[in-house]
mmCIF file of C-alpha atoms and ligand atoms in Angstrom:
data_model
loop_
_atom_site.group_PDB
_atom_site.id
_atom_site.type_symbol
_atom_site.label_atom_id
_atom_site.label_comp_id
_atom_site.label_asym_id
_atom_site.label_seq_id
_atom_site.Cartn_x
_atom_site.Cartn_y
_atom_site.Cartn_z
ATOM 1 C CA MET A 217 155.272 156.745 -1.627
ATOM 2 C CA ARG A 218 157.774 159.436 -0.679
ATOM 3 C CA LEU A 219 157.798 160.624 -4.291
ATOM 4 C CA VAL A 220 154.022 160.942 -4.333
ATOM 5 C CA LEU A 221 153.890 162.907 -1.076
ATOM 6 C CA LYS A 222 156.718 165.330 -1.852
ATOM 7 C CA PRO A 223 154.756 167.857 -3.953
ATOM 8 C CA ILE A 224 151.939 168.079 -1.440
ATOM 9 C CA ILE A 225 154.142 168.630 1.642
ATOM 10 C CA PRO A 226 154.162 172.456 1.296
ATOM 11 C CA VAL A 227 150.399 172.348 0.834
ATOM 12 C CA LEU A 228 150.023 170.268 4.016
ATOM 13 C CA VAL A 229 152.354 172.580 5.945
ATOM 14 C CA ALA A 230 150.356 175.624 4.807
ATOM 15 C CA PHE A 231 147.067 173.858 5.601
ATOM 16 C CA PHE A 232 148.047 172.830 9.141
ATOM 17 C CA GLY A 233 149.714 176.218 9.665
ATOM 18 C CA ALA A 234 146.438 177.921 8.750
ATOM 19 C CA ILE A 235 144.522 175.651 11.161
ATOM 20 C CA ALA A 236 147.026 176.322 13.974
ATOM 21 C CA SER A 237 146.768 180.052 13.407
ATOM 22 C CA ALA A 238 142.949 179.896 13.285
ATOM 23 C CA CYS A 239 143.039 178.043 16.650
ATOM 24 C CA SER A 240 145.560 180.433 18.218
ATOM 25 C CA PRO A 241 143.991 182.545 20.965
ATOM 26 C CA TYR A 242 146.346 185.447 20.242
ATOM 27 C CA THR A 243 145.008 188.483 18.419
ATOM 28 C CA ASP A 244 146.426 191.123 16.097
ATOM 29 C CA GLN A 245 146.107 193.707 18.858
ATOM 30 C CA PRO A 246 149.534 194.924 20.020
ATOM 31 C CA ILE A 247 150.917 195.295 23.530
ATOM 32 C CA ARG A 248 151.830 198.909 24.268
ATOM 33 C CA SER A 249 153.798 199.332 27.472
ATOM 34 C CA GLY A 250 153.281 202.416 29.572
ATOM 35 C CA GLU A 251 149.830 203.265 28.246
ATOM 36 C CA ILE A 252 146.422 203.015 29.906
ATOM 37 C CA TRP A 253 145.256 199.388 29.639
ATOM 38 C CA PRO A 254 141.454 199.324 29.852
ATOM 39 C CA ASP A 255 139.681 196.183 31.088
ATOM 40 C CA ASP A 256 136.286 194.963 29.824
ATOM 41 C CA ARG A 257 134.636 197.822 31.768
ATOM 42 C CA GLY A 258 136.886 200.447 30.217
ATOM 43 C CA GLU A 259 138.803 200.971 33.466
ATOM 44 C CA HIS A 260 142.613 200.906 33.640
ATOM 45 C CA ILE A 261 143.692 197.507 34.965
ATOM 46 C CA ASN A 262 144.321 197.763 38.679
ATOM 47 C CA ALA A 263 146.612 194.792 39.426
ATOM 48 C CA HIS A 264 150.054 196.106 40.333
ATOM 49 C CA GLY A 265 153.118 194.147 41.419
ATOM 50 C CA GLY A 266 151.250 191.203 39.989
ATOM 51 C CA GLY A 267 151.735 187.826 38.415
ATOM 52 C CA ILE A 268 149.924 185.574 35.997
ATOM 53 C CA LEU A 269 148.626 182.031 36.423
ATOM 54 C CA VAL A 270 147.761 180.000 33.333
ATOM 55 C CA HIS A 271 144.948 177.586 34.133
ATOM 56 C CA ASP A 272 142.802 175.533 31.734
ATOM 57 C CA GLY A 273 143.720 177.723 28.762
ATOM 58 C CA THR A 274 142.966 181.009 30.500
ATOM 59 C CA PHE A 275 145.351 183.614 31.886
ATOM 60 C CA TYR A 276 144.563 184.960 35.351
ATOM 61 C CA TRP A 277 146.315 188.156 36.391
ATOM 62 C CA PHE A 278 146.474 188.850 40.131
ATOM 63 C CA GLY A 279 147.811 192.095 41.529
ATOM 64 C CA GLU A 280 147.611 194.833 44.117
ATOM 65 C CA HIS A 281 144.592 197.104 43.970
ATOM 66 C CA LYS A 282 145.813 200.677 44.345
ATOM 67 C CA GLY A 283 143.861 203.811 45.157
ATOM 68 C CA GLU A 284 144.330 207.446 44.185
ATOM 69 C CA ARG A 285 146.192 208.660 47.216
ATOM 70 C CA SER A 286 147.718 205.760 49.054
ATOM 71 C CA SER A 287 149.637 202.635 48.198
ATOM 72 C CA SER A 288 148.192 200.865 51.243
ATOM 73 C CA ALA A 289 145.634 198.098 50.737
ATOM 74 C CA PHE A 290 142.049 199.331 51.085
ATOM 75 C CA VAL A 291 140.555 196.729 48.747
ATOM 76 C CA GLY A 292 142.844 193.713 48.375
ATOM 77 C CA VAL A 293 144.102 191.532 45.551
ATOM 78 C CA THR A 294 142.289 191.890 42.245
ATOM 79 C CA CYS A 295 141.924 189.288 39.504
ATOM 80 C CA TYR A 296 141.467 189.638 35.747
ATOM 81 C CA SER A 297 141.118 186.900 33.135
ATOM 82 C CA SER A 298 142.065 186.744 29.474
ATOM 83 C CA LYS A 299 142.422 184.271 26.630
ATOM 84 C CA ASP A 300 144.862 186.384 24.620
ATOM 85 C CA LEU A 301 146.821 188.466 27.178
ATOM 86 C CA VAL A 302 145.488 191.673 25.593
ATOM 87 C CA ASN A 303 141.758 191.724 26.400
ATOM 88 C CA TRP A 304 141.167 191.441 30.151
ATOM 89 C CA LYS A 305 137.920 190.785 32.005
ATOM 90 C CA TYR A 306 137.638 192.062 35.553
ATOM 91 C CA GLU A 307 136.941 189.075 37.819
ATOM 92 C CA GLY A 308 136.663 191.075 41.034
ATOM 93 C CA VAL A 309 138.537 191.058 44.315
ATOM 94 C CA ALA A 310 140.157 187.655 44.831
ATOM 95 C CA LEU A 311 141.350 188.366 48.376
ATOM 96 C CA SER A 312 139.640 191.136 50.322
ATOM 97 C CA VAL A 313 141.213 193.080 53.108
ATOM 98 C CA SER A 314 139.390 192.577 56.404
ATOM 99 C CA ASP A 315 137.053 194.911 58.285
ATOM 100 C CA ASP A 316 138.316 193.401 61.533
ATOM 101 C CA PRO A 317 140.926 195.759 63.050
ATOM 102 C CA ALA A 318 142.554 192.746 64.732
ATOM 103 C CA SER A 319 143.151 190.953 61.448
ATOM 104 C CA ASP A 320 146.658 190.911 59.926
ATOM 105 C CA ILE A 321 145.085 191.990 56.655
ATOM 106 C CA THR A 322 142.896 194.705 58.081
ATOM 107 C CA ARG A 323 142.026 197.552 55.700
ATOM 108 C CA GLY A 324 145.031 199.896 55.470
ATOM 109 C CA CYS A 325 147.677 197.193 55.772
ATOM 110 C CA THR A 326 150.334 196.927 53.059
ATOM 111 C CA LEU A 327 149.757 194.015 50.763
ATOM 112 C CA GLU A 328 152.229 193.719 47.899
ATOM 113 C CA ARG A 329 153.294 191.523 44.985
ATOM 114 C CA PRO A 330 150.649 188.762 45.232
ATOM 115 C CA LYS A 331 151.281 185.625 43.169
ATOM 116 C CA VAL A 332 148.995 182.610 42.730
ATOM 117 C CA ILE A 333 149.950 179.021 41.861
ATOM 118 C CA TYR A 334 147.814 175.923 41.400
ATOM 119 C CA ASN A 335 148.491 172.770 43.388
ATOM 120 C CA LYS A 336 147.624 169.708 41.306
ATOM 121 C CA LYS A 337 147.668 167.369 44.339
ATOM 122 C CA THR A 338 145.198 169.339 46.452
ATOM 123 C CA GLY A 339 143.272 171.034 43.636
ATOM 124 C CA LYS A 340 143.664 174.327 45.514
ATOM 125 C CA PHE A 341 144.866 177.709 44.318
ATOM 126 C CA VAL A 342 147.478 179.143 46.644
ATOM 127 C CA MET A 343 148.243 182.843 46.908
ATOM 128 C CA TRP A 344 151.370 184.240 48.577
ATOM 129 C CA PHE A 345 152.015 187.923 49.107
ATOM 130 C CA HIS A 346 154.176 190.362 51.035
ATOM 131 C CA LEU A 347 152.342 191.667 54.086
ATOM 132 C CA GLU A 348 153.094 194.653 56.280
ATOM 133 C CA LEU A 349 150.890 195.236 59.304
ATOM 134 C CA ARG A 350 148.880 198.437 59.327
ATOM 135 C CA GLY A 351 150.683 201.396 60.841
ATOM 136 C CA ARG A 352 154.042 199.663 61.133
ATOM 137 C CA GLY A 353 155.732 200.778 57.931
ATOM 138 C CA TYR A 354 157.787 198.002 56.409
ATOM 139 C CA SER A 355 158.997 196.521 59.698
ATOM 140 C CA ALA A 356 156.872 193.350 59.852
ATOM 141 C CA ALA A 357 158.347 191.975 56.588
ATOM 142 C CA ARG A 358 156.040 188.958 56.518
ATOM 143 C CA ALA A 359 155.152 186.347 53.948
ATOM 144 C CA ALA A 360 151.407 185.695 53.883
ATOM 145 C CA VAL A 361 149.334 182.896 52.371
ATOM 146 C CA ALA A 362 145.697 182.474 51.312
ATOM 147 C CA VAL A 363 143.903 179.621 49.513
ATOM 148 C CA SER A 364 140.844 179.038 47.377
ATOM 149 C CA ASP A 365 139.066 176.206 45.593
ATOM 150 C CA ASN A 366 138.256 178.608 42.752
ATOM 151 C CA VAL A 367 140.887 180.345 40.703
ATOM 152 C CA THR A 368 139.218 183.751 40.858
ATOM 153 C CA GLY A 369 138.484 183.398 44.586
ATOM 154 C CA PRO A 370 137.360 184.306 47.107
ATOM 155 C CA TYR A 371 140.666 183.401 48.765
ATOM 156 C CA THR A 372 140.721 182.616 52.476
ATOM 157 C CA TYR A 373 143.568 184.161 54.445
ATOM 158 C CA ILE A 374 145.518 181.462 56.311
ATOM 159 C CA GLY A 375 148.290 183.341 58.068
ATOM 160 C CA SER A 376 151.561 185.215 57.825
ATOM 161 C CA GLY A 377 154.990 185.360 59.394
ATOM 162 C CA ARG A 378 158.698 185.477 58.916
ATOM 163 C CA VAL A 379 160.123 182.517 57.007
ATOM 164 C CA ASN A 380 161.788 179.314 58.257
ATOM 165 C CA PRO A 381 162.383 180.299 61.922
ATOM 166 C CA GLY A 382 165.254 178.381 63.489
ATOM 167 C CA ILE A 383 166.111 176.615 60.233
ATOM 168 C CA PRO A 384 169.572 177.030 58.696
ATOM 169 C CA ALA A 385 169.985 178.073 55.077
ATOM 170 C CA GLU A 386 171.683 175.325 53.069
ATOM 171 C CA ASN A 387 174.522 177.512 51.854
ATOM 172 C CA VAL A 388 175.573 179.139 55.111
ATOM 173 C CA THR A 389 178.909 177.685 56.213
ATOM 174 C CA ASP A 390 180.435 177.225 59.643
ATOM 175 C CA ALA A 391 183.186 179.597 58.498
ATOM 176 C CA ASP A 392 180.564 182.297 57.760
ATOM 177 C CA LEU A 393 179.070 181.926 61.213
ATOM 178 C CA ALA A 394 182.507 181.900 62.862
ATOM 179 C CA TYR A 395 183.264 185.176 61.052
ATOM 180 C CA ILE A 396 180.128 186.764 62.511
ATOM 181 C CA ASP A 397 180.857 185.371 65.990
ATOM 182 C CA ALA A 398 184.377 186.788 65.880
ATOM 183 C CA LEU A 399 183.223 190.357 65.119
ATOM 184 C CA GLN A 400 184.257 192.644 67.963
ATOM 185 C CA GLU A 401 181.662 195.239 67.002
ATOM 186 C CA ILE A 402 179.143 195.742 64.238
ATOM 187 C CA PRO A 403 180.799 197.775 61.454
ATOM 188 C CA ARG A 404 179.302 201.095 60.387
ATOM 189 C CA SER A 405 176.489 200.664 57.819
ATOM 190 C CA TRP A 406 177.436 200.616 54.156
ATOM 191 C CA THR A 407 181.166 200.338 54.805
ATOM 192 C CA PRO A 408 182.937 197.461 53.000
ATOM 193 C CA GLU A 409 183.334 195.749 56.401
ATOM 194 C CA TRP A 410 179.606 195.980 57.058
ATOM 195 C CA LEU A 411 178.743 194.602 53.601
ATOM 196 C CA GLU A 412 181.169 191.764 54.213
ATOM 197 C CA ALA A 413 179.499 191.024 57.538
ATOM 198 C CA ILE A 414 176.034 191.118 55.919
ATOM 199 C CA SER A 415 177.306 188.839 53.208
ATOM 200 C CA LYS A 416 178.577 186.330 55.786
ATOM 201 C CA GLY A 417 175.217 186.407 57.566
ATOM 202 C CA LEU A 418 175.046 189.242 60.101
ATOM 203 C CA TYR A 419 171.301 189.804 59.574
ATOM 204 C CA TYR A 420 170.661 186.162 58.679
ATOM 205 C CA LYS A 421 171.908 185.295 62.151
ATOM 206 C CA ARG A 422 170.055 188.210 63.778
ATOM 207 C CA ASP A 423 166.783 186.916 62.268
ATOM 208 C CA PHE A 424 167.516 183.199 62.605
ATOM 209 C CA ALA A 425 165.344 182.423 65.626
ATOM 210 C CA GLY A 426 162.326 184.486 64.563
ATOM 211 C CA GLY A 427 162.555 183.646 60.870
ATOM 212 C CA GLN A 428 163.918 185.488 57.874
ATOM 213 C CA MET A 429 162.320 188.760 56.716
ATOM 214 C CA SER A 430 160.226 188.487 53.563
ATOM 215 C CA ARG A 431 159.399 191.549 51.450
ATOM 216 C CA ASP A 432 159.321 191.713 47.619
ATOM 217 C CA MET A 433 158.526 188.236 46.390
ATOM 218 C CA THR A 434 157.569 185.918 43.600
ATOM 219 C CA LEU A 435 156.677 182.237 43.221
ATOM 220 C CA PHE A 436 158.024 179.699 40.777
ATOM 221 C CA VAL A 437 156.708 176.193 40.016
ATOM 222 C CA ASP A 438 159.352 173.935 38.512
ATOM 223 C CA ASP A 439 158.792 171.162 35.946
ATOM 224 C CA ASP A 440 158.689 168.535 38.726
ATOM 225 C CA GLY A 441 155.829 170.360 40.478
ATOM 226 C CA LYS A 442 157.972 171.681 43.324
ATOM 227 C CA ALA A 443 157.249 175.316 44.111
ATOM 228 C CA TYR A 444 159.584 178.009 45.391
ATOM 229 C CA HIS A 445 159.122 181.288 47.213
ATOM 230 C CA ILE A 446 161.731 183.868 46.266
ATOM 231 C CA TYR A 447 161.853 186.946 48.481
ATOM 232 C CA ALA A 448 163.945 189.841 49.681
ATOM 233 C CA ALA A 449 165.228 189.014 53.182
ATOM 234 C CA GLU A 450 167.722 190.630 55.575
ATOM 235 C CA GLU A 451 166.408 194.227 55.196
ATOM 236 C CA ASN A 452 166.344 193.725 51.404
ATOM 237 C CA LEU A 453 170.066 193.005 51.411
ATOM 238 C CA THR A 454 169.895 189.307 50.495
ATOM 239 C CA LEU A 455 167.452 187.227 48.485
ATOM 240 C CA ASN A 456 166.234 183.860 49.744
ATOM 241 C CA ILE A 457 164.915 181.008 47.626
ATOM 242 C CA ALA A 458 162.809 178.722 49.783
ATOM 243 C CA GLU A 459 161.079 175.512 48.747
ATOM 244 C CA LEU A 460 157.388 175.290 49.592
ATOM 245 C CA SER A 461 155.739 172.251 51.170
ATOM 246 C CA ASP A 462 153.909 169.747 48.940
ATOM 247 C CA ASP A 463 150.600 171.608 49.398
ATOM 248 C CA TYR A 464 152.367 174.949 48.695
ATOM 249 C CA GLN A 465 150.851 176.406 51.879
ATOM 250 C CA SER A 466 153.993 176.492 54.028
ATOM 251 C CA HIS A 467 157.755 176.211 53.659
ATOM 252 C CA SER A 468 159.527 172.842 53.524
ATOM 253 C CA GLY A 469 162.584 174.150 55.402
ATOM 254 C CA ARG A 470 164.975 173.963 52.433
ATOM 255 C CA TYR A 471 166.307 177.363 51.425
ATOM 256 C CA VAL A 472 169.379 179.205 50.218
ATOM 257 C CA ARG A 473 170.662 182.762 50.468
ATOM 258 C CA VAL A 474 171.253 184.352 47.061
ATOM 259 C CA ALA A 475 173.362 187.408 46.206
ATOM 260 C CA PRO A 476 174.143 188.142 49.886
ATOM 261 C CA ALA A 477 174.564 191.883 50.536
ATOM 262 C CA GLY A 478 173.612 192.499 46.879
ATOM 263 C CA HIS A 479 170.594 194.666 47.850
ATOM 264 C CA ASN A 480 168.073 193.209 45.399
ATOM 265 C CA GLU A 481 164.295 193.335 45.326
ATOM 266 C CA ALA A 482 161.491 192.736 42.796
ATOM 267 C CA PRO A 483 162.603 189.184 41.845
ATOM 268 C CA ALA A 484 161.135 187.646 38.677
ATOM 269 C CA ILE A 485 162.254 184.236 37.463
ATOM 270 C CA PHE A 486 162.012 181.849 34.525
ATOM 271 C CA LYS A 487 163.646 178.669 33.276
ATOM 272 C CA ARG A 488 164.807 178.081 29.718
ATOM 273 C CA ASN A 489 166.698 175.071 28.368
ATOM 274 C CA GLY A 490 167.513 173.923 31.907
ATOM 275 C CA THR A 491 168.927 177.266 33.088
ATOM 276 C CA TYR A 492 167.181 179.388 35.711
ATOM 277 C CA TRP A 493 167.208 183.126 35.043
ATOM 278 C CA MET A 494 166.268 185.776 37.557
ATOM 279 C CA ILE A 495 165.804 189.498 36.943
ATOM 280 C CA THR A 496 165.677 191.819 39.949
ATOM 281 C CA SER A 497 165.988 195.519 40.723
ATOM 282 C CA GLY A 498 168.021 197.534 43.133
ATOM 283 C CA CYS A 499 166.331 199.153 46.137
ATOM 284 C CA THR A 500 165.283 202.771 45.524
ATOM 285 C CA GLY A 501 161.726 202.791 46.875
ATOM 286 C CA TRP A 502 159.215 203.645 44.131
ATOM 287 C CA ASP A 503 161.906 205.117 41.873
ATOM 288 C CA PRO A 504 163.202 202.983 39.034
ATOM 289 C CA ASN A 505 166.797 201.812 38.878
ATOM 290 C CA ALA A 506 168.909 199.478 36.747
ATOM 291 C CA ALA A 507 167.759 195.861 36.527
ATOM 292 C CA ARG A 508 170.066 193.060 37.564
ATOM 293 C CA MET A 509 170.193 189.544 36.163
ATOM 294 C CA PHE A 510 171.365 186.209 37.553
ATOM 295 C CA SER A 511 171.492 182.638 36.258
ATOM 296 C CA ALA A 512 171.918 179.225 37.841
ATOM 297 C CA PRO A 513 172.002 175.590 36.751
ATOM 298 C CA SER A 514 169.782 174.662 39.719
ATOM 299 C CA ILE A 515 167.159 176.640 41.606
ATOM 300 C CA PHE A 516 169.369 176.366 44.699
ATOM 301 C CA GLY A 517 172.317 177.808 42.805
ATOM 302 C CA PRO A 518 175.069 178.627 42.533
ATOM 303 C CA TRP A 519 173.697 181.896 41.119
ATOM 304 C CA THR A 520 175.953 183.988 38.903
ATOM 305 C CA GLN A 521 175.362 187.692 38.293
ATOM 306 C CA HIS A 522 175.308 189.050 34.717
ATOM 307 C CA PRO A 523 175.239 192.652 33.483
ATOM 308 C CA ASN A 524 171.996 194.658 33.325
ATOM 309 C CA PRO A 525 169.811 192.845 30.749
ATOM 310 C CA CYS A 526 168.245 196.116 29.501
ATOM 311 C CA ARG A 527 169.638 197.860 26.425
ATOM 312 C CA GLY A 528 169.082 201.200 24.770
ATOM 313 C CA GLU A 529 167.564 204.419 26.027
ATOM 314 C CA LYS A 530 166.499 204.367 29.688
ATOM 315 C CA SER A 531 168.131 200.972 30.170
ATOM 316 C CA GLU A 532 169.736 202.376 33.330
ATOM 317 C CA ILE A 533 166.244 202.762 34.848
ATOM 318 C CA THR A 534 164.579 199.660 33.351
ATOM 319 C CA TYR A 535 162.606 201.986 31.026
ATOM 320 C CA GLY A 536 161.021 203.536 34.138
ATOM 321 C CA GLY A 537 159.763 200.233 35.571
ATOM 322 C CA GLN A 538 160.519 197.614 38.192
ATOM 323 C CA SER A 539 160.320 193.871 37.528
ATOM 324 C CA THR A 540 157.405 191.867 38.890
ATOM 325 C CA PHE A 541 156.973 188.639 36.881
ATOM 326 C CA ILE A 542 158.141 186.691 33.844
ATOM 327 C CA LEU A 543 155.517 184.718 31.932
ATOM 328 C CA PRO A 544 156.420 181.816 29.630
ATOM 329 C CA VAL A 545 153.679 182.048 26.998
ATOM 330 C CA PRO A 546 152.028 178.686 26.259
ATOM 331 C CA GLY A 547 152.270 177.611 22.634
ATOM 332 C CA LYS A 548 155.114 180.089 21.998
ATOM 333 C CA LYS A 549 158.357 178.170 22.435
ATOM 334 C CA ASP A 550 160.629 181.085 23.098
ATOM 335 C CA LEU A 551 158.306 183.813 24.249
ATOM 336 C CA PHE A 552 158.879 184.892 27.830
ATOM 337 C CA ILE A 553 157.214 188.168 28.757
ATOM 338 C CA PHE A 554 159.112 190.429 31.141
ATOM 339 C CA MET A 555 156.539 192.276 33.243
ATOM 340 C CA ALA A 556 157.302 195.401 35.237
ATOM 341 C CA ASP A 557 155.483 198.214 37.046
ATOM 342 C CA ILE A 558 155.907 201.901 36.359
ATOM 343 C CA TRP A 559 154.994 203.120 39.836
ATOM 344 C CA ARG A 560 153.178 206.418 40.344
ATOM 345 C CA PRO A 561 153.397 206.922 44.121
ATOM 346 C CA ARG A 562 151.568 210.308 43.960
ATOM 347 C CA ASN A 563 148.625 208.694 42.194
ATOM 348 C CA PRO A 564 149.162 204.959 42.684
ATOM 349 C CA ILE A 565 146.075 203.902 40.708
ATOM 350 C CA ASP A 566 147.659 205.447 37.601
ATOM 351 C CA ALA A 567 150.702 203.147 37.759
ATOM 352 C CA ARG A 568 151.412 201.596 34.363
ATOM 353 C CA TYR A 569 152.687 198.288 33.069
ATOM 354 C CA ILE A 570 155.691 197.337 30.976
ATOM 355 C CA TRP A 571 155.469 194.034 29.120
ATOM 356 C CA LEU A 572 158.368 193.238 26.824
ATOM 357 C CA PRO A 573 159.381 190.020 25.060
ATOM 358 C CA ILE A 574 162.685 188.727 26.411
ATOM 359 C CA GLN A 575 165.215 188.369 23.597
ATOM 360 C CA PHE A 576 168.093 185.915 23.563
ATOM 361 C CA GLU A 577 171.699 186.049 22.402
ATOM 362 C CA GLN A 578 173.094 183.130 20.393
ATOM 363 C CA ASP A 579 174.498 181.705 23.636
ATOM 364 C CA GLY A 580 171.076 181.923 25.322
ATOM 365 C CA THR A 581 171.742 185.021 27.445
ATOM 366 C CA PRO A 582 168.517 187.029 27.810
ATOM 367 C CA TYR A 583 168.291 190.756 27.115
ATOM 368 C CA LEU A 584 165.598 193.402 26.845
ATOM 369 C CA GLU A 585 164.941 196.252 24.449
ATOM 370 C CA TRP A 586 162.137 198.780 24.634
ATOM 371 C CA LEU A 587 159.412 198.297 22.031
ATOM 372 C CA ASP A 588 156.680 200.916 21.616
ATOM 373 C CA GLU A 589 154.424 198.073 20.568
ATOM 374 C CA TRP A 590 154.722 194.395 19.733
ATOM 375 C CA ASN A 591 152.446 191.490 18.988
ATOM 376 C CA ILE A 592 152.333 188.061 20.600
ATOM 377 C CA LYS A 593 151.175 186.640 17.279
ATOM 378 C CA ASP A 594 154.566 187.417 15.731
ATOM 379 C CA TYR A 595 156.268 184.860 17.995
ATOM 380 C CA LYS A 596 156.543 181.141 17.159
HETATM 381 C C1 DGJ B 641 159.853 198.818 46.043
HETATM 382 C C2 DGJ B 641 159.147 197.524 46.072
HETATM 383 O O1 DGJ B 641 159.561 196.760 45.005
HETATM 384 C C3 DGJ B 641 157.662 197.755 46.028
HETATM 385 O O2 DGJ B 641 156.987 196.540 45.979
HETATM 386 C C4 DGJ B 641 157.326 198.556 47.239
HETATM 387 O O3 DGJ B 641 157.602 197.802 48.379
HETATM 388 C C5 DGJ B 641 158.105 199.841 47.262
HETATM 389 N N1 DGJ B 641 159.512 199.577 47.212
HETATM 390 C C6 DGJ B 641 157.824 200.652 48.486
HETATM 391 O O4 DGJ B 641 158.694 201.761 48.540
#
């Protein structure tokens, strides 16, 4: 039997390969970072600091709507859908800002880095975002949540606040807290002594009762269905990774501090072969800086820092962008798309997108190289 089949194996492989490729949603159209990306209406996609949810074979891209003069939220969170990650249909405003001046999300608030995940148990779509109250700069530092029964919305705003008030982080030790308690005075900012105090939990302790600050953020759903909220806490000096409740609409109370005093924002995370990888940026406002990379064997750490994953020209400024999300592409075993924003604070609506395929060393370490254009179809 084996002898009979042998000559036709290449024919079968070619046949099924042709069928798989005919069924593939991905097109020959390339991805060109930094250019204008028109949607189905011919308008540049307006979904900044965003993330992508894959649901029932469709990609949904959620992001910040930006206007021509201000980065504040005058519209809300937009949604686009696509089957191939290149052609995007505008699905409208998924979460609208409110006309009520008393609302947390009143028009003119700051609403950044929205991410949406789907909860299989409740059948609801859950959106988290970074919220700053109108007129208060970046001082509120709140995590906000909204839900919907429909992926494209409308999403209903549930509430916002600091995270895990009165709940200890799992990796803060008694020795850390004793160090803070023993401080005679608060060291001058940015001195080694101050960074050491931050690292031991100076701001963690300051914010303990009211909850940890939450600015730049992302969400991650693990293979077991548990979801995590990863955000810049402690005045952007320390990242937190906090487990969400089973319905994804609140925090479970389990969380860790990551890279204390490391001054990271813009976290984006993925998991490959059992290792968690996180790419972040430094904190230089809207200006780009060098990306940072971390890995861990468990979502709760320990997290180890690696060198800047970017290589080549402009690697010291992440090719002009700042990380926002990493998408594992379904049907493409080793394709993880690194997504970043090229901010244009003088004309925020003109901000551009960087999407690059993450490459891997033999030992599995990820790295990035700029590509003028590339095609999803070329990846297995
Ligand atoms: C960098 C952050 O990553 C952005 O989301 C935004 O908050 C800007 N800072 C504001 O300066």
